[in-house]
């Protein structure tokens, strides 16, 4: 008994194109979700005042928050050394990054779904 299958290369190429299209859509959705979380983190970030930090500067931490996307991976954070102390606290925590992600989780999912529907 012999069996011969023709067109395997065509099917393989088609699957590869489909996988690339899925990855592109996912990447665009994740990038949009990253912007959403970045904006929320900035809005939740505490800002020092003259009372809490005489002489300033004020708002430095919030302005330093940025999102970064690499393919299907996104990160929102800051390069400020004291950011973890604010987020997790040395005495009283003032979280802004984790609540931003949790609070906007459904919006991030909606942004990804929109890419696949659109």
GROMACS .gro file of N, CA, C and O in nm:
model
  472
    1UNK      N    1   0.084  -0.117   0.000
    1UNK     CA    2   0.000   0.000   0.000
    1UNK      C    3   0.089   0.123   0.000
    1UNK      O    4   0.183   0.133   0.078
    2UNK      N    5   0.053   0.217  -0.085
    2UNK     CA    6   0.126   0.343  -0.095
    2UNK      C    7   0.029   0.458  -0.079
    2UNK      O    8  -0.085   0.451  -0.125
    3UNK      N    9   0.079   0.561  -0.015
    3UNK     CA   10  -0.004   0.681   0.001
    3UNK      C   11   0.081   0.800  -0.038
    3UNK      O   12   0.198   0.808  -0.003
    4UNK      N   13   0.018   0.889  -0.108
    4UNK     CA   14   0.089   1.008  -0.151
    4UNK      C   15   0.005   1.130  -0.118
    4UNK      O   16  -0.114   1.134  -0.149
    5UNK      N   17   0.068   1.227  -0.052
    5UNK     CA   18  -0.002   1.350  -0.016
    5UNK      C   19   0.064   1.464  -0.093
    5UNK      O   20   0.185   1.484  -0.083
    6UNK      N   21  -0.016   1.535  -0.167
    6UNK     CA   22   0.035   1.649  -0.244
    6UNK      C   23  -0.014   1.779  -0.181
    6UNK      O   24  -0.120   1.783  -0.119
    7UNK      N   25   0.065   1.883  -0.195
    7UNK     CA   26   0.023   2.014  -0.147
    7UNK      C   27   0.060   2.043  -0.002
    7UNK      O   28   0.011   2.140   0.055
    8UNK      N   29   0.145   1.959   0.057
    8UNK     CA   30   0.183   1.980   0.196
    8UNK      C   31   0.251   2.115   0.212
    8UNK      O   32   0.227   2.188   0.309
    9UNK      N   33   0.335   2.153   0.116
    9UNK     CA   34   0.404   2.283   0.124
    9UNK      C   35   0.303   2.397   0.123
    9UNK      O   36   0.319   2.495   0.196
   10UNK      N   37   0.198   2.385   0.044
   10UNK     CA   38   0.096   2.490   0.037
   10UNK      C   39   0.025   2.506   0.172
   10UNK      O   40   0.001   2.617   0.217
   11UNK      N   41  -0.009   2.393   0.233
   11UNK     CA   42  -0.075   2.398   0.363
   11UNK      C   43   0.018   2.457   0.467
   11UNK      O   44  -0.021   2.541   0.548
   12UNK      N   45   0.142   2.417   0.464
   12UNK     CA   46   0.241   2.469   0.559
   12UNK      C   47   0.258   2.619   0.544
   12UNK      O   48   0.262   2.693   0.643
   13UNK      N   49   0.267   2.666   0.421
   13UNK     CA   50   0.280   2.811   0.395
   13UNK      C   51   0.156   2.886   0.444
   13UNK      O   52   0.167   2.994   0.502
   14UNK      N   53   0.039   2.829   0.419
   14UNK     CA   54  -0.085   2.892   0.462
   14UNK      C   55  -0.091   2.903   0.614
   14UNK      O   56  -0.126   3.006   0.670
   15UNK      N   57  -0.053   2.797   0.684
   15UNK     CA   58  -0.053   2.799   0.830
   15UNK      C   59   0.048   2.902   0.882
   15UNK      O   60   0.021   2.971   0.981
   16UNK      N   61   0.161   2.912   0.817
   16UNK     CA   62   0.261   3.011   0.857
   16UNK      C   63   0.209   3.153   0.842
   16UNK      O   64   0.230   3.237   0.930
   17UNK      N   65   0.139   3.181   0.731
   17UNK     CA   66   0.082   3.314   0.711
   17UNK      C   67  -0.026   3.343   0.816
   17UNK      O   68  -0.036   3.453   0.867
   18UNK      N   69  -0.105   3.242   0.849
   18UNK     CA   70  -0.209   3.258   0.950
   18UNK      C   71  -0.147   3.287   1.086
   18UNK      O   72  -0.191   3.376   1.157
   19UNK      N   73  -0.043   3.213   1.121
   19UNK     CA   74   0.025   3.236   1.249
   19UNK      C   75   0.084   3.376   1.254
   19UNK      O   76   0.075   3.443   1.357
   20UNK      N   77   0.142   3.424   1.144
   20UNK     CA   78   0.196   3.559   1.141
   20UNK      C   79   0.086   3.663   1.159
   20UNK      O   80   0.105   3.762   1.231
   21UNK      N   81  -0.027   3.642   1.096
   21UNK     CA   82  -0.139   3.737   1.108
   21UNK      C   83  -0.191   3.740   1.251
   21UNK      O   84  -0.221   3.848   1.304
   22UNK      N   85  -0.201   3.625   1.315
   22UNK     CA   86  -0.246   3.619   1.454
   22UNK      C   87  -0.148   3.692   1.544
   22UNK      O   88  -0.187   3.771   1.631
   23UNK      N   89  -0.019   3.670   1.523
   23UNK     CA   90   0.083   3.736   1.605
   23UNK      C   91   0.078   3.887   1.586
   23UNK      O   92   0.090   3.962   1.684
   24UNK      N   93   0.060   3.934   1.464
   24UNK     CA   94   0.052   4.078   1.438
   24UNK      C   95  -0.069   4.140   1.507
   24UNK      O   96  -0.058   4.246   1.569
   25UNK      N   97  -0.183   4.075   1.499
   25UNK     CA   98  -0.303   4.127   1.565
   25UNK      C   99  -0.285   4.127   1.717
   25UNK      O  100  -0.323   4.223   1.784
   26UNK      N  101  -0.231   4.021   1.770
   26UNK     CA  102  -0.207   4.012   1.913
   26UNK      C  103  -0.111   4.122   1.958
   26UNK      O  104  -0.135   4.189   2.059
   27UNK      N  105  -0.008   4.145   1.882
   27UNK     CA  106   0.090   4.248   1.915
   27UNK      C  107   0.027   4.387   1.915
   27UNK      O  108   0.053   4.468   2.005
   28UNK      N  109  -0.057   4.416   1.816
   28UNK     CA  110  -0.125   4.547   1.812
   28UNK      C  111  -0.220   4.563   1.931
   28UNK      O  112  -0.227   4.670   1.991
   29UNK      N  113  -0.291   4.457   1.966
   29UNK     CA  114  -0.382   4.462   2.081
   29UNK      C  115  -0.307   4.482   2.211
   29UNK      O  116  -0.349   4.560   2.297
   30UNK      N  117  -0.195   4.415   2.225
   30UNK     CA  118  -0.114   4.429   2.345
   30UNK      C  119  -0.056   4.570   2.353
   30UNK      O  120  -0.051   4.630   2.461
   31UNK      N  121  -0.014   4.626   2.241
   31UNK     CA  122   0.039   4.763   2.240
   31UNK      C  123  -0.068   4.863   2.285
   31UNK      O  124  -0.040   4.955   2.363
   32UNK      N  125  -0.189   4.843   2.238
   32UNK     CA  126  -0.299   4.932   2.280
   32UNK      C  127  -0.328   4.913   2.429
   32UNK      O  128  -0.349   5.010   2.501
   33UNK      N  129  -0.329   4.789   2.475
   33UNK     CA  130  -0.349   4.762   2.617
   33UNK      C  131  -0.239   4.823   2.702
   33UNK      O  132  -0.265   4.875   2.811
   34UNK      N  133  -0.118   4.824   2.652
   34UNK     CA  134  -0.006   4.884   2.723
   34UNK      C  135  -0.029   5.034   2.741
   34UNK      O  136  -0.004   5.089   2.849
   35UNK      N  137  -0.078   5.101   2.638
   35UNK     CA  138  -0.108   5.244   2.648
   35UNK      C  139  -0.216   5.270   2.753
   35UNK      O  140  -0.210   5.367   2.828
   36UNK      N  141  -0.315   5.183   2.758
   36UNK     CA  142  -0.424   5.197   2.854
   36UNK      C  143  -0.370   5.186   2.997
   36UNK      O  144  -0.401   5.269   3.083
   37UNK      N  145  -0.289   5.084   3.023
   37UNK     CA  146  -0.234   5.065   3.158
   37UNK      C  147  -0.138   5.179   3.192
   37UNK      O  148  -0.138   5.229   3.305
   38UNK      N  149  -0.059   5.223   3.097
   38UNK     CA  150   0.033   5.335   3.121
   38UNK      C  151  -0.044   5.460   3.164
   38UNK      O  152  -0.009   5.526   3.262
   39UNK      N  153  -0.149   5.491   3.091
   39UNK     CA  154  -0.231   5.608   3.126
   39UNK      C  155  -0.293   5.597   3.263
   39UNK      O  156  -0.296   5.694   3.340
   40UNK      N  157  -0.343   5.480   3.296
   40UNK     CA  158  -0.404   5.458   3.427
   40UNK      C  159  -0.301   5.468   3.538
   40UNK      O  160  -0.326   5.527   3.643
   41UNK      N  161  -0.182   5.412   3.516
   41UNK     CA  162  -0.077   5.419   3.617
   41UNK      C  163  -0.037   5.564   3.643
   41UNK      O  164  -0.016   5.605   3.757
   42UNK      N  165  -0.028   5.642   3.536
   42UNK     CA  166   0.006   5.784   3.552
   42UNK      C  167  -0.102   5.857   3.632
   42UNK      O  168  -0.071   5.941   3.716
   43UNK      N  169  -0.227   5.824   3.606
   43UNK     CA  170  -0.336   5.892   3.677
   43UNK      C  171  -0.344   5.849   3.824
   43UNK      O  172  -0.386   5.926   3.909
   44UNK      N  173  -0.302   5.727   3.855
   44UNK     CA  174  -0.305   5.677   3.993
   44UNK      C  175  -0.179   5.712   4.072
   44UNK      O  176  -0.180   5.703   4.194
   45UNK      N  177  -0.074   5.749   4.004
   45UNK     CA  178   0.054   5.774   4.070
   45UNK      C  179   0.042   5.893   4.165
   45UNK      O  180  -0.003   6.001   4.126
   46UNK      N  181   0.084   5.875   4.290
   46UNK     CA  182   0.078   5.986   4.385
   46UNK      C  183   0.178   6.096   4.345
   46UNK      O  184   0.282   6.068   4.287
   47UNK      N  185   0.141   6.218   4.375
   47UNK     CA  186   0.226   6.334   4.345
   47UNK      C  187   0.261   6.403   4.476
   47UNK      O  188   0.172   6.436   4.556
   48UNK      N  189   0.388   6.426   4.497
   48UNK     CA  190   0.430   6.495   4.618
   48UNK      C  191   0.387   6.642   4.611
   48UNK      O  192   0.363   6.697   4.503
   49UNK      N  193   0.377   6.701   4.727
   49UNK     CA  194   0.341   6.843   4.738
   49UNK      C  195   0.452   6.916   4.813
   49UNK      O  196   0.545   6.853   4.864
   50UNK      N  197   0.440   7.046   4.822
   50UNK     CA  198   0.537   7.123   4.900
   50UNK      C  199   0.538   7.076   5.045
   50UNK      O  200   0.642   7.075   5.110
   51UNK      N  201   0.422   7.034   5.091
   51UNK     CA  202   0.412   6.987   5.229
   51UNK      C  203   0.487   6.856   5.250
   51UNK      O  204   0.555   6.837   5.349
   52UNK      N  205   0.473   6.765   5.154
   52UNK     CA  206   0.536   6.633   5.169
   52UNK      C  207   0.679   6.630   5.118
   52UNK      O  208   0.758   6.546   5.160
   53UNK      N  209   0.712   6.719   5.026
   53UNK     CA  210   0.848   6.724   4.969
   53UNK      C  211   0.885   6.869   4.940
   53UNK      O  212   0.877   6.914   4.825
   54UNK      N  213   0.923   6.942   5.040
   54UNK     CA  214   0.955   7.085   5.022
   54UNK      C  215   1.063   7.107   4.917
   54UNK      O  216   1.163   7.037   4.913
   55UNK      N  217   1.039   7.200   4.829
   55UNK     CA  218   1.135   7.233   4.725
   55UNK      C  219   1.124   7.149   4.600
   55UNK      O  220   1.194   7.172   4.502
   56UNK      N  221   1.038   7.047   4.603
   56UNK     CA  222   1.011   6.965   4.486
   56UNK      C  223   1.131   6.881   4.445
   56UNK      O  224   1.220   6.859   4.523
   57UNK      N  225   1.133   6.833   4.325
   57UNK     CA  226   1.031   6.848   4.221
   57UNK      C  227   0.907   6.762   4.251
   57UNK      O  228   0.914   6.668   4.330
   58UNK      N  229   0.799   6.797   4.187
   58UNK     CA  230   0.672   6.728   4.208
   58UNK      C  231   0.623   6.667   4.077
   58UNK      O  232   0.632   6.730   3.973
   59UNK      N  233   0.570   6.546   4.083
   59UNK     CA  234   0.516   6.480   3.964
   59UNK      C  235   0.619   6.408   3.881
   59UNK      O  236   0.588   6.355   3.775
   60UNK      N  237   0.740   6.402   3.930
   60UNK     CA  238   0.850   6.338   3.858
   60UNK      C  239   0.825   6.189   3.833
   60UNK      O  240   0.851   6.139   3.725
   61UNK      N  241   0.773   6.119   3.932
   61UNK     CA  242   0.750   5.975   3.919
   61UNK      C  243   0.645   5.947   3.812
   61UNK      O  244   0.666   5.864   3.723
   62UNK      N  245   0.533   6.017   3.817
   62UNK     CA  246   0.428   5.995   3.718
   62UNK      C  247   0.475   6.022   3.576
   62UNK      O  248   0.441   5.950   3.483
   63UNK      N  249   0.554   6.127   3.559
   63UNK     CA  250   0.604   6.161   3.425
   63UNK      C  251   0.704   6.057   3.373
   63UNK      O  252   0.725   6.046   3.253
   64UNK      N  253   0.763   5.981   3.465
   64UNK     CA  254   0.863   5.882   3.424
   64UNK      C  255   0.801   5.748   3.385
   64UNK      O  256   0.872   5.659   3.336
   65UNK      N  257   0.672   5.731   3.405
   65UNK     CA  258   0.606   5.603   3.373
   65UNK      C  259   0.589   5.591   3.222
   65UNK      O  260   0.534   5.679   3.157
   66UNK      N  261   0.638   5.481   3.168
   66UNK     CA  262   0.628   5.457   3.023
   66UNK      C  263   0.605   5.309   2.996
   66UNK      O  264   0.649   5.223   3.072
   67UNK      N  265   0.537   5.284   2.886
   67UNK     CA  266   0.516   5.148   2.841
   67UNK      C  267   0.616   5.113   2.733
   67UNK      O  268   0.663   5.200   2.660
   68UNK      N  269   0.647   4.986   2.724
   68UNK     CA  270   0.740   4.937   2.624
   68UNK      C  271   0.685   4.806   2.570
   68UNK      O  272   0.647   4.718   2.648
   69UNK      N  273   0.678   4.795   2.439
   69UNK     CA  274   0.623   4.675   2.376
   69UNK      C  275   0.730   4.610   2.289
   69UNK      O  276   0.800   4.678   2.214
   70UNK      N  277   0.741   4.479   2.301
   70UNK     CA  278   0.832   4.402   2.218
   70UNK      C  279   0.756   4.279   2.170
   70UNK      O  280   0.743   4.181   2.244
   71UNK      N  281   0.701   4.289   2.052
   71UNK     CA  282   0.623   4.178   1.997
   71UNK      C  283   0.496   4.156   2.077
   71UNK      O  284   0.409   4.243   2.082
   72UNK      N  285   0.487   4.042   2.141
   72UNK     CA  286   0.367   4.010   2.219
   72UNK      C  287   0.393   4.025   2.370
   72UNK      O  288   0.321   3.967   2.451
   73UNK      N  289   0.494   4.102   2.405
   73UNK     CA  290   0.526   4.128   2.545
   73UNK      C  291   0.524   4.278   2.569
   73UNK      O  292   0.577   4.355   2.489
   74UNK      N  293   0.461   4.319   2.678
   74UNK     CA  294   0.456   4.461   2.713
   74UNK      C  295   0.495   4.479   2.859
   74UNK      O  296   0.475   4.391   2.942
   75UNK      N  297   0.553   4.596   2.885
   75UNK     CA  298   0.594   4.628   3.021
   75UNK      C  299   0.561   4.775   3.047
   75UNK      O  300   0.584   4.860   2.961
   76UNK      N  301   0.504   4.803   3.162
   76UNK     CA  302   0.481   4.940   3.205
   76UNK      C  303   0.559   4.959   3.333
   76UNK      O  304   0.547   4.879   3.425
   77UNK      N  305   0.638   5.063   3.338
   77UNK     CA  306   0.718   5.087   3.457
   77UNK      C  307   0.787   5.221   3.452
   77UNK      O  308   0.752   5.307   3.372
   78UNK      N  309   0.885   5.236   3.538
   78UNK     CA  310   0.959   5.360   3.550
   78UNK      C  311   1.105   5.328   3.581
   78UNK      O  312   1.136   5.220   3.631
   79UNK      N  313   1.191   5.422   3.553
   79UNK     CA  314   1.332   5.404   3.583
   79UNK      C  315   1.372   5.473   3.714
   79UNK      O  316   1.489   5.475   3.750
   80UNK      N  317   1.275   5.526   3.785
   80UNK     CA  318   1.305   5.595   3.911
   80UNK      C  319   1.338   5.492   4.018
   80UNK      O  320   1.262   5.397   4.041
   81UNK      N  321   1.450   5.513   4.085
   81UNK     CA  322   1.498   5.418   4.185
   81UNK      C  323   1.402   5.402   4.302
   81UNK      O  324   1.394   5.296   4.363
   82UNK      N  325   1.328   5.506   4.333
   82UNK     CA  326   1.240   5.503   4.450
   82UNK      C  327   1.099   5.453   4.417
   82UNK      O  328   1.014   5.444   4.506
   83UNK      N  329   1.074   5.416   4.293
   83UNK     CA  330   0.940   5.374   4.250
   83UNK      C  331   0.887   5.255   4.330
   83UNK      O  332   0.771   5.253   4.369
   84UNK      N  333   0.972   5.158   4.357
   84UNK     CA  334   0.928   5.040   4.433
   84UNK      C  335   0.889   5.077   4.575
   84UNK      O  336   0.796   5.019   4.632
   85UNK      N  337   0.957   5.177   4.631
   85UNK     CA  338   0.923   5.221   4.768
   85UNK      C  339   0.784   5.283   4.771
   85UNK      O  340   0.709   5.265   4.867
   86UNK      N  341   0.750   5.354   4.664
   86UNK     CA  342   0.617   5.415   4.657
   86UNK      C  343   0.513   5.305   4.635
   86UNK      O  344   0.410   5.301   4.703
   87UNK      N  345   0.540   5.216   4.540
   87UNK     CA  346   0.445   5.110   4.505
   87UNK      C  347   0.420   5.014   4.622
   87UNK      O  348   0.306   4.982   4.653
   88UNK      N  349   0.526   4.968   4.684
   88UNK     CA  350   0.513   4.865   4.787
   88UNK      C  351   0.531   4.917   4.928
   88UNK      O  352   0.497   4.849   5.023
   89UNK      N  353   0.585   5.037   4.940
   89UNK     CA  354   0.595   5.103   5.068
   89UNK      C  355   0.717   5.067   5.150
   89UNK      O  356   0.768   4.956   5.142
   90UNK      N  357   0.762   5.166   5.223
   90UNK     CA  358   0.860   5.142   5.328
   90UNK      C  359   0.787   5.160   5.460
   90UNK      O  360   0.824   5.102   5.560
   91UNK      N  361   0.682   5.241   5.454
   91UNK     CA  362   0.593   5.258   5.569
   91UNK      C  363   0.449   5.243   5.520
   91UNK      O  364   0.386   5.142   5.543
   92UNK      N  365   0.402   5.340   5.446
   92UNK     CA  366   0.266   5.332   5.390
   92UNK      C  367   0.276   5.325   5.238
   92UNK      O  368   0.319   5.419   5.173
   93UNK      N  369   0.240   5.212   5.181
   93UNK     CA  370   0.246   5.195   5.036
   93UNK      C  371   0.143   5.285   4.967
   93UNK      O  372   0.036   5.312   5.022
   94UNK      N  373   0.178   5.329   4.846
   94UNK     CA  374   0.087   5.406   4.762
   94UNK      C  375   0.089   5.343   4.622
   94UNK      O  376   0.141   5.400   4.528
   95UNK      N  377   0.034   5.224   4.611
   95UNK     CA  378   0.044   5.151   4.484
   95UNK      C  379  -0.026   5.223   4.370
   95UNK      O  380  -0.131   5.285   4.388
   96UNK      N  381   0.033   5.213   4.252
   96UNK     CA  382  -0.021   5.275   4.131
   96UNK      C  383  -0.006   5.185   4.009
   96UNK      O  384  -0.092   5.184   3.922
   97UNK      N  385   0.100   5.104   4.002
   97UNK     CA  386   0.121   5.016   3.886
   97UNK      C  387   0.032   4.893   3.891
   97UNK      O  388  -0.040   4.864   3.795
   98UNK      N  389   0.036   4.821   4.001
   98UNK     CA  390  -0.047   4.699   4.013
   98UNK      C  391  -0.196   4.733   4.004
   98UNK      O  392  -0.269   4.669   3.928
   99UNK      N  393  -0.244   4.836   4.076
   99UNK     CA  394  -0.386   4.871   4.061
   99UNK      C  395  -0.424   4.914   3.919
   99UNK      O  396  -0.535   4.889   3.874
  100UNK      N  397  -0.330   4.976   3.848
  100UNK     CA  398  -0.358   5.016   3.709
  100UNK      C  399  -0.381   4.893   3.622
  100UNK      O  400  -0.475   4.888   3.543
  101UNK      N  401  -0.295   4.793   3.637
  101UNK     CA  402  -0.310   4.671   3.559
  101UNK      C  403  -0.438   4.596   3.596
  101UNK      O  404  -0.514   4.555   3.509
  102UNK      N  405  -0.462   4.582   3.725
  102UNK     CA  406  -0.583   4.512   3.770
  102UNK      C  407  -0.708   4.587   3.729
  102UNK      O  408  -0.804   4.528   3.678
  103UNK      N  409  -0.706   4.718   3.747
  103UNK     CA  410  -0.824   4.799   3.716
  103UNK      C  411  -0.857   4.806   3.568
  103UNK      O  412  -0.973   4.826   3.531
  104UNK      N  413  -0.757   4.793   3.484
  104UNK     CA  414  -0.778   4.804   3.340
  104UNK      C  415  -0.769   4.670   3.267
  104UNK      O  416  -0.764   4.665   3.145
  105UNK      N  417  -0.770   4.562   3.342
  105UNK     CA  418  -0.758   4.429   3.283
  105UNK      C  419  -0.863   4.404   3.175
  105UNK      O  420  -0.830   4.357   3.067
  106UNK      N  421  -0.988   4.437   3.202
  106UNK     CA  422  -1.093   4.412   3.102
  106UNK      C  423  -1.075   4.502   2.980
  106UNK      O  424  -1.105   4.461   2.868
  107UNK      N  425  -1.023   4.623   2.999
  107UNK     CA  426  -0.997   4.712   2.885
  107UNK      C  427  -0.882   4.659   2.798
  107UNK      O  428  -0.885   4.671   2.675
  108UNK      N  429  -0.783   4.601   2.861
  108UNK     CA  430  -0.671   4.541   2.787
  108UNK      C  431  -0.722   4.423   2.705
  108UNK      O  432  -0.691   4.411   2.586
  109UNK      N  433  -0.801   4.339   2.766
  109UNK     CA  434  -0.857   4.224   2.694
  109UNK      C  435  -0.945   4.272   2.580
  109UNK      O  436  -0.938   4.219   2.468
  110UNK      N  437  -1.025   4.375   2.603
  110UNK     CA  438  -1.110   4.430   2.497
  110UNK      C  439  -1.027   4.485   2.382
  110UNK      O  440  -1.066   4.470   2.265
  111UNK      N  441  -0.914   4.548   2.411
  111UNK     CA  442  -0.827   4.600   2.304
  111UNK      C  443  -0.771   4.487   2.218
  111UNK      O  444  -0.763   4.499   2.096
  112UNK      N  445  -0.736   4.377   2.282
  112UNK     CA  446  -0.686   4.262   2.206
  112UNK      C  447  -0.796   4.199   2.123
  112UNK      O  448  -0.778   4.171   2.005
  113UNK      N  449  -0.913   4.181   2.183
  113UNK     CA  450  -1.027   4.123   2.112
  113UNK      C  451  -1.065   4.211   1.993
  113UNK      O  452  -1.094   4.159   1.884
  114UNK      N  453  -1.061   4.341   2.010
  114UNK     CA  454  -1.095   4.436   1.903
  114UNK      C  455  -1.006   4.415   1.781
  114UNK      O  456  -1.052   4.421   1.666
  115UNK      N  457  -0.879   4.386   1.802
  115UNK     CA  458  -0.787   4.361   1.691
  115UNK      C  459  -0.828   4.237   1.611
  115UNK      O  460  -0.814   4.234   1.490
  116UNK      N  461  -0.880   4.137   1.679
  116UNK     CA  462  -0.920   4.016   1.609
  116UNK      C  463  -1.056   4.030   1.542
  116UNK      O  464  -1.083   3.964   1.442
  117UNK      N  465  -1.141   4.116   1.596
  117UNK     CA  466  -1.272   4.137   1.536
  117UNK      C  467  -1.266   4.236   1.421
  117UNK      O  468  -1.345   4.228   1.328
  118UNK      N  469  -1.175   4.334   1.433
  118UNK     CA  470  -1.167   4.444   1.338
  118UNK      C  471  -1.099   4.405   1.213
  118UNK      O  472  -1.106   4.445   1.108
   0.00000   0.00000   0.00000
